[in-house]
Coordinates of C-alpha atoms and ligand atoms in Angstrom, one line a residue:
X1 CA 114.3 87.5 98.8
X2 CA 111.2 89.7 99.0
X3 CA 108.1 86.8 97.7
X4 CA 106.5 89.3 96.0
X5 CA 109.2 89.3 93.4
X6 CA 109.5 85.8 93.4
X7 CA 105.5 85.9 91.7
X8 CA 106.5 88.2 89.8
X9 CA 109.2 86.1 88.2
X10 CA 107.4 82.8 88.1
X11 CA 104.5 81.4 87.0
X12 CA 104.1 78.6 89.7
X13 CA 105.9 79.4 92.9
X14 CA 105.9 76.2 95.3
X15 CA 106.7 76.1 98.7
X16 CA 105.8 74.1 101.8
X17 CA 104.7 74.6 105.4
X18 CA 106.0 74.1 108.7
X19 CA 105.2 74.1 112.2
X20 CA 108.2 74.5 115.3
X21 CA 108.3 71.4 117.4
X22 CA 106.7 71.8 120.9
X23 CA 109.9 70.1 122.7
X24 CA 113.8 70.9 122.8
X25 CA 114.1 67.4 122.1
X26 CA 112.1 67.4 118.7
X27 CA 115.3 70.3 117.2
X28 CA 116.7 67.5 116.2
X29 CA 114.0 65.9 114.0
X30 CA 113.5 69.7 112.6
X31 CA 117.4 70.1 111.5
X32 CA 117.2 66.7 109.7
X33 CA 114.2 67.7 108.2
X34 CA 114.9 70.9 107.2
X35 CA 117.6 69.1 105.5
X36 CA 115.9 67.4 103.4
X37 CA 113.4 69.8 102.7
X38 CA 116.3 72.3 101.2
X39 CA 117.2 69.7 99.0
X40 CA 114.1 69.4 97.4
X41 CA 114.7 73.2 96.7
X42 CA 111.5 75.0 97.3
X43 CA 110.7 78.5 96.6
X44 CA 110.2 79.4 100.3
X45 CA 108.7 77.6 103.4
X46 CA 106.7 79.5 105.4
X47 CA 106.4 78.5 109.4
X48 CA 103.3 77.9 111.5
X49 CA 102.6 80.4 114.8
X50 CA 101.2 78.9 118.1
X51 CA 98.4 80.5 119.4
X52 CA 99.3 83.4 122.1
X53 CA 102.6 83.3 124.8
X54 CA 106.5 84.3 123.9
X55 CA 107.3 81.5 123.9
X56 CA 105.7 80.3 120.8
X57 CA 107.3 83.4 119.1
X58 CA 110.5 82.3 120.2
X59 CA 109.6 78.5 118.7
X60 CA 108.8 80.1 115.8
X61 CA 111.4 82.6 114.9
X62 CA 114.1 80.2 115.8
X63 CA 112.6 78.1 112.6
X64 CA 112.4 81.0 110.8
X65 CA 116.1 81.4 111.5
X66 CA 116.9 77.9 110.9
X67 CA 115.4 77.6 107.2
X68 CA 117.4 80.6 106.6
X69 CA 120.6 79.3 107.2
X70 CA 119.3 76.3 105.1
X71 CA 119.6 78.7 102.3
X72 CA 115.7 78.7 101.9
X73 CA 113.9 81.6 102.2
X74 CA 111.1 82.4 105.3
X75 CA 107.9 82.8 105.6
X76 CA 106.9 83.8 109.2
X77 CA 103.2 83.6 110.2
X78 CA 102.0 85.8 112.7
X79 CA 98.7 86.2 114.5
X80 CA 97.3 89.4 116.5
X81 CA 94.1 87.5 118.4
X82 CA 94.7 89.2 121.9
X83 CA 97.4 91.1 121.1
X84 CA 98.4 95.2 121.3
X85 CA 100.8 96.8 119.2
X86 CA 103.4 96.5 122.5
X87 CA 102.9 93.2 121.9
X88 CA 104.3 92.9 118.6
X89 CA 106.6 95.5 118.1
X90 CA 109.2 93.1 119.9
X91 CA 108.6 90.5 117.7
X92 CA 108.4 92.7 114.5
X93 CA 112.0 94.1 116.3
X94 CA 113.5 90.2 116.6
X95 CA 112.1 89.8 112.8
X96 CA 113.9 92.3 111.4
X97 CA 117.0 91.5 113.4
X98 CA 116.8 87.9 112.1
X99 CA 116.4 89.3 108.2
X100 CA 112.9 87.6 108.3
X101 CA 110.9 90.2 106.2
X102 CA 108.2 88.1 104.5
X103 CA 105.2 87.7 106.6
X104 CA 101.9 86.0 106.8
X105 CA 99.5 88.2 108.5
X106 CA 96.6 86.4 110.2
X107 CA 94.3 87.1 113.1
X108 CA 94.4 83.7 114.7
X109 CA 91.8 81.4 115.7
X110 CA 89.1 83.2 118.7
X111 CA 90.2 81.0 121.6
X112 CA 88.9 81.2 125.2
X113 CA 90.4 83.1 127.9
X114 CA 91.6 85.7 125.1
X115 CA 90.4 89.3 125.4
X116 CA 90.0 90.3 122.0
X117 CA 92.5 93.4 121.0
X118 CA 91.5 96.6 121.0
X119 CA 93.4 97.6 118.4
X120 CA 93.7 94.7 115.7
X121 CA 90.0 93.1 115.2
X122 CA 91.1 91.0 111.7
X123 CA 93.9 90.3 110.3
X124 CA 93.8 93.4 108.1
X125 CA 94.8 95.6 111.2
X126 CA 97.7 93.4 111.1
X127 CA 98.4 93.9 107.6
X128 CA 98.1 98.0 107.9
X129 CA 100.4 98.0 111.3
X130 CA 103.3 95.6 109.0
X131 CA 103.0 98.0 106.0
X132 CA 103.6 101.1 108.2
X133 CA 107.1 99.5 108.3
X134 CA 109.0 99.1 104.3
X135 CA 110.9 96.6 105.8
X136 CA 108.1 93.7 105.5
X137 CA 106.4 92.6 103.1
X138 CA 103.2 90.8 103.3
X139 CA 100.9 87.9 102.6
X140 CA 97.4 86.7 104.0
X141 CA 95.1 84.0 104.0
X142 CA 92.1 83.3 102.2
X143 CA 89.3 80.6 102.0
X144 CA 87.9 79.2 98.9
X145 CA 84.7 77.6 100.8
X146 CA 84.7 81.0 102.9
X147 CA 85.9 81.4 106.7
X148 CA 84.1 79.2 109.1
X149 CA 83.1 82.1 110.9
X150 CA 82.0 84.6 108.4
X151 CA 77.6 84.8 108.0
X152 CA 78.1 84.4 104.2
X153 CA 80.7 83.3 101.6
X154 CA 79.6 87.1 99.9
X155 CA 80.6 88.5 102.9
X156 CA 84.3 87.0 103.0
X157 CA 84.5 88.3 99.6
X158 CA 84.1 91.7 100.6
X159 CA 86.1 91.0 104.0
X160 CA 89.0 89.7 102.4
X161 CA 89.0 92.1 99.7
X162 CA 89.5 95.1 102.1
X163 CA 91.9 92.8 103.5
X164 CA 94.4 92.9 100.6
X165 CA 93.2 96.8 99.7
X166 CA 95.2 97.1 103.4
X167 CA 98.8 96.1 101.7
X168 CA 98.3 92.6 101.1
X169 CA 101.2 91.0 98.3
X170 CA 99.3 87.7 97.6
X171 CA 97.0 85.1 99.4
X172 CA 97.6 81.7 100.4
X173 CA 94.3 79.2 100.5
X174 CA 93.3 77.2 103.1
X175 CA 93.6 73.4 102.4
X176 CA 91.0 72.1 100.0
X177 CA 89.7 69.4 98.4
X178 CA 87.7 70.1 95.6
X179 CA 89.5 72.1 93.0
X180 CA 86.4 73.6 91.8
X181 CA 85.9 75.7 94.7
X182 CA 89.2 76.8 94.5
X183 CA 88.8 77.8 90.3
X184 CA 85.1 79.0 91.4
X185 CA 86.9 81.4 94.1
X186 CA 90.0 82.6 92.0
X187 CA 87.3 83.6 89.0
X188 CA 85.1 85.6 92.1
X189 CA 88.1 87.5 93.5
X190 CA 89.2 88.3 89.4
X191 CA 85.9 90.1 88.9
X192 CA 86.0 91.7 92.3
X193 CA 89.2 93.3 91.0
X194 CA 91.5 91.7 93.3
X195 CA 94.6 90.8 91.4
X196 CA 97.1 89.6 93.6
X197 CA 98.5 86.1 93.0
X198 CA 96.3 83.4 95.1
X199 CA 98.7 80.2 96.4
X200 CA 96.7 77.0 96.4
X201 CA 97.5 75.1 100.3
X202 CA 97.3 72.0 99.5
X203 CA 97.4 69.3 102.6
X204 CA 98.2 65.2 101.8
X205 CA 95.6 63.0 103.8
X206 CA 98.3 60.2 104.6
X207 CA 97.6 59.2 107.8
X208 CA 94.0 58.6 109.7
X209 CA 94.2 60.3 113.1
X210 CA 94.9 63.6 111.0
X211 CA 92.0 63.5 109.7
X212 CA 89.0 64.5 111.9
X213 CA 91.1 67.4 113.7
X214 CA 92.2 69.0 110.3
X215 CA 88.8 68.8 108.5
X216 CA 87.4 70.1 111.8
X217 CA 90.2 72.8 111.8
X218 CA 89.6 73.8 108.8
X219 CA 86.1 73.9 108.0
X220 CA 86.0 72.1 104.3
X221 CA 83.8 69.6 103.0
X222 CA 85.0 66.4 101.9
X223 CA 83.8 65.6 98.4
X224 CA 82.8 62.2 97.9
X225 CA 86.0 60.6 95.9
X226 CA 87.9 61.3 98.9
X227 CA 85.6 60.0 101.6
X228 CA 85.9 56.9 99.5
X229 CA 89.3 56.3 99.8
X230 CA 89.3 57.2 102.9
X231 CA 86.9 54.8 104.2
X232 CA 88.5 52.3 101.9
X233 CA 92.0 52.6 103.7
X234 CA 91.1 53.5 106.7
X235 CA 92.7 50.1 108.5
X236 CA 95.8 50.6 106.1
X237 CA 98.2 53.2 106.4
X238 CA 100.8 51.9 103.8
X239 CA 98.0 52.1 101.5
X240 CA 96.6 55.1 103.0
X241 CA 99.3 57.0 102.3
X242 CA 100.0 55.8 99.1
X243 CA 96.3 57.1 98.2
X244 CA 97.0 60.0 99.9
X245 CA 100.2 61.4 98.0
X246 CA 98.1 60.0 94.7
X247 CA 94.8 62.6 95.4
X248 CA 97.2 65.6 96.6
X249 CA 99.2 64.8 93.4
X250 CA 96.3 64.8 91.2
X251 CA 95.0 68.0 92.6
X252 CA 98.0 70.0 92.1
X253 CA 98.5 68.5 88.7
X254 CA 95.0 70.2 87.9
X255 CA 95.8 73.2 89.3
X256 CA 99.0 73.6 87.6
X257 CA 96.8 73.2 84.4
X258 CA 94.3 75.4 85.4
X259 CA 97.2 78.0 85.9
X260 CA 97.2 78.4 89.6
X261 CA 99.8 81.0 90.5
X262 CA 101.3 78.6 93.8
X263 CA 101.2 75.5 95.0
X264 CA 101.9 75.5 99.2
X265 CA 101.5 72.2 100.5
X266 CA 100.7 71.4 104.0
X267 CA 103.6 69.4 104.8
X268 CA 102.8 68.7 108.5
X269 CA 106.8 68.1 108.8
X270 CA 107.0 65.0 107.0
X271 CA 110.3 65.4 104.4
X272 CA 109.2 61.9 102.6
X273 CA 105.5 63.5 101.3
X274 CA 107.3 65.9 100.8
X275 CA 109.6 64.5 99.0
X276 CA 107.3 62.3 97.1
X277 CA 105.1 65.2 96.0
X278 CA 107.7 67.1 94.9
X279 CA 109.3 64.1 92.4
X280 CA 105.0 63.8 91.1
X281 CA 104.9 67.2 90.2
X282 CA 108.4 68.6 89.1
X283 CA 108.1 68.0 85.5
X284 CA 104.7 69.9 85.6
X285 CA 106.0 73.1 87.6
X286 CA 109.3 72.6 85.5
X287 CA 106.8 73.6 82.6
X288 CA 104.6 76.0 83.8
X289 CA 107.8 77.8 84.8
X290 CA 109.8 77.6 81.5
X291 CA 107.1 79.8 79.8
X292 CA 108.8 82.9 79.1
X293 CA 106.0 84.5 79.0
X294 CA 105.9 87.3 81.8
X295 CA 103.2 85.4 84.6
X296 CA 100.0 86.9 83.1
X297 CA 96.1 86.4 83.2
X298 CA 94.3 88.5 85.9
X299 CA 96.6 87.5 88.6
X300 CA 99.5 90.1 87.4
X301 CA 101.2 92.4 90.5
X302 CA 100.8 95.8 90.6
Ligands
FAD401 P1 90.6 87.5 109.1 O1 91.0 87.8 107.7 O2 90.6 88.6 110.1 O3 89.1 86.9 109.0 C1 88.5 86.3 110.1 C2 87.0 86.4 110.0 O4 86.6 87.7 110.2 C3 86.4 86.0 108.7 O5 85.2 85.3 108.9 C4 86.2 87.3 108.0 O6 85.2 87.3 107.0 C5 85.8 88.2 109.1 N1 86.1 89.6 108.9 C6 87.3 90.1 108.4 N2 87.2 91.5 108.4 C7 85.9 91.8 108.9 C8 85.3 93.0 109.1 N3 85.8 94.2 108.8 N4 84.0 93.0 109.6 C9 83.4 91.8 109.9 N5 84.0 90.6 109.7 C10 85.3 90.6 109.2 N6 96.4 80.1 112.7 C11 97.3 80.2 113.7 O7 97.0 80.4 114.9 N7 98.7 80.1 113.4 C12 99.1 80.0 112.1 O8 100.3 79.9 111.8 C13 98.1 79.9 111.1 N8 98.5 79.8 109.8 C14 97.5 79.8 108.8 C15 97.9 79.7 107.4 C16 96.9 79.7 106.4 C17 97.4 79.7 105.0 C18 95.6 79.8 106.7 C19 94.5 79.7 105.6 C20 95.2 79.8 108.1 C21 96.1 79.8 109.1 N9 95.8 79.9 110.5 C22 96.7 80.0 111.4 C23 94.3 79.9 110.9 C24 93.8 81.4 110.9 O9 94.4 82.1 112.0 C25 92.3 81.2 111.2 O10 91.6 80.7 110.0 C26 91.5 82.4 111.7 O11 90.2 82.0 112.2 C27 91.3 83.5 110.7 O12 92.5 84.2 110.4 P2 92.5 85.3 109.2 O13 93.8 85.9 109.2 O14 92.0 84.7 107.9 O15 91.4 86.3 109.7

């Protein structure tokens, strides 16, 4: 199935993300989970890349492969930090051997020890190199608060607007918090004339130690409701958790209101939020997707 159409068809698409487990040992965890996750019946799932080294392409293709025979549809991420085009012509050779034609172009985080590329600086070389091929079809990422690295949120704009001018089919956030910035964004992009459909990536805050790396990772601010539940369970993770699937929940029941054309949620491999989330909010995607209505607003495909 080619996600492009899939937005096309539905109002609210919702899928969930992945990463490959780092030992042989962990496949096992993965196939029950994957399981589970079928069952749940998401639109796609898309699967993380480790930075640099075949082998992490190998981790994450065999995924990519695995969710496939799970009757769900792939997403594979890919990043070009440090890479030439002999570098990923055998990967783009395995994906297409493997069926996997969706793709979620990204340049990867600057790491050191990497000499950049030559030949793909962003993210948007990687997008132009994919669309020289038909076979794949393409998605990118995007940052409501703006990329951490980027001198001003203006500039991002402009950035990831000649990003999806390169062949881009629609954008998936980075995790967020605060669905203003996220409505604030989506109404900036509309009047810059970019009208692809824009997935919100929503990430559950269920368990402490995750906390510090992923708001470090990503860059986002914490408004202040959520650094008050979280210092008011941080010595309980029963009730952590149960905060946690309640503020996720609450977003995405907002942004299903607000008309947000995806909902990807940061699953970090964990079926049960999964799971849970997906029981909170099927009634409301369940709606948003029975209006027969073709998807409309300024978020309609070319
Ligand atoms: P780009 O779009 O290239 O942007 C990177 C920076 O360069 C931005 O600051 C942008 O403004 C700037 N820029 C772009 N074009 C120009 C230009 N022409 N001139 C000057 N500046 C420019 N990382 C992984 O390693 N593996 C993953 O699987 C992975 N999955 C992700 C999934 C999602 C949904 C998201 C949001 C991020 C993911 N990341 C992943 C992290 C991502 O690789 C980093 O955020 C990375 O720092 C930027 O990647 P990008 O593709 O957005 O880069």
């Amino acid at each position: 199935m080619i996600l492009r159409d899939l937005f096309r068809e539905k109002h609210c698409v919702f899928s969930f993300e992945i990463f490959p487990p780092k030992t042989t040992s962990s496949i096992q965890t993965v196939t029950d989970t994957l399981a589970k996750l079928r069952d749940l019946r998401p639109d796609y799932i898309s699967i993380t890349y480790g930075a640099g080294g075949s082998d992490n392409t190998h981790r994450t293709l065999a995924l990519c492969r695995m969710v496939k025979e799970n009757g769900v549809e792939p997403l594979a991420h890919l990043t070009c930090m440090g890479c030439e085009e002999e570098d990923l012509l055998p990967v783009l050779a395995e994906m297409k051997e493997l069926g996997i034609a969706n793709v979620l172009a990204l340049r990867g985080d600057r790491r050191e020890g990497v000499t950049p590329s030559r030949t793909f600086r962003y993210a948007a070389d990687l997008v132009r190199f994919l669309r020289r091929d038909p076979f794949f079809h393409v998605a990118a990422a995007c940052y409501p608060e703006g990329h951490v690295e980027c001198e001003s949120f203006e500039a991002d704009i402009g950035h990831l607007k000649q990003k999806v001018e390169a062949g881009v089919d629609f954008l998936n956030t980075q995790l967020f918090f605060d669905n203003e910035d996220f409505f604030r964004f989506r109404d900036r992009l509309a009047k810059e004339g970019v009208t692809v459909p824009v997935a919100a990536g929503i990430m559950p805050l269920v368990k402490m130690g995750n906390v510090s790396r992923v708001i470090a990772m990503a860059g986002v601010k914490i408004p202040a409701k959520l650094s008050r539940m979280l210092a008011k369970y941080a010595d309980d993770e029963a009730a952590l958790k149960e905060a946690g699937i309640a503020y996720a929940t609450d977003q995405i029941s907002d942004l299903i209101a607000g008309g947000v054309r995806g909902i990807h949620l940061y699953i970090m491999n964990n079926a049960e939020i999964a799971r849970r989330i997906s029981a909170n909010v099927g009634e409301m995607l369940r709606h948003a997707n029975a209006d027969p209505a073709v998807p409309g607003g300024q978020e309609v495909l070319p």
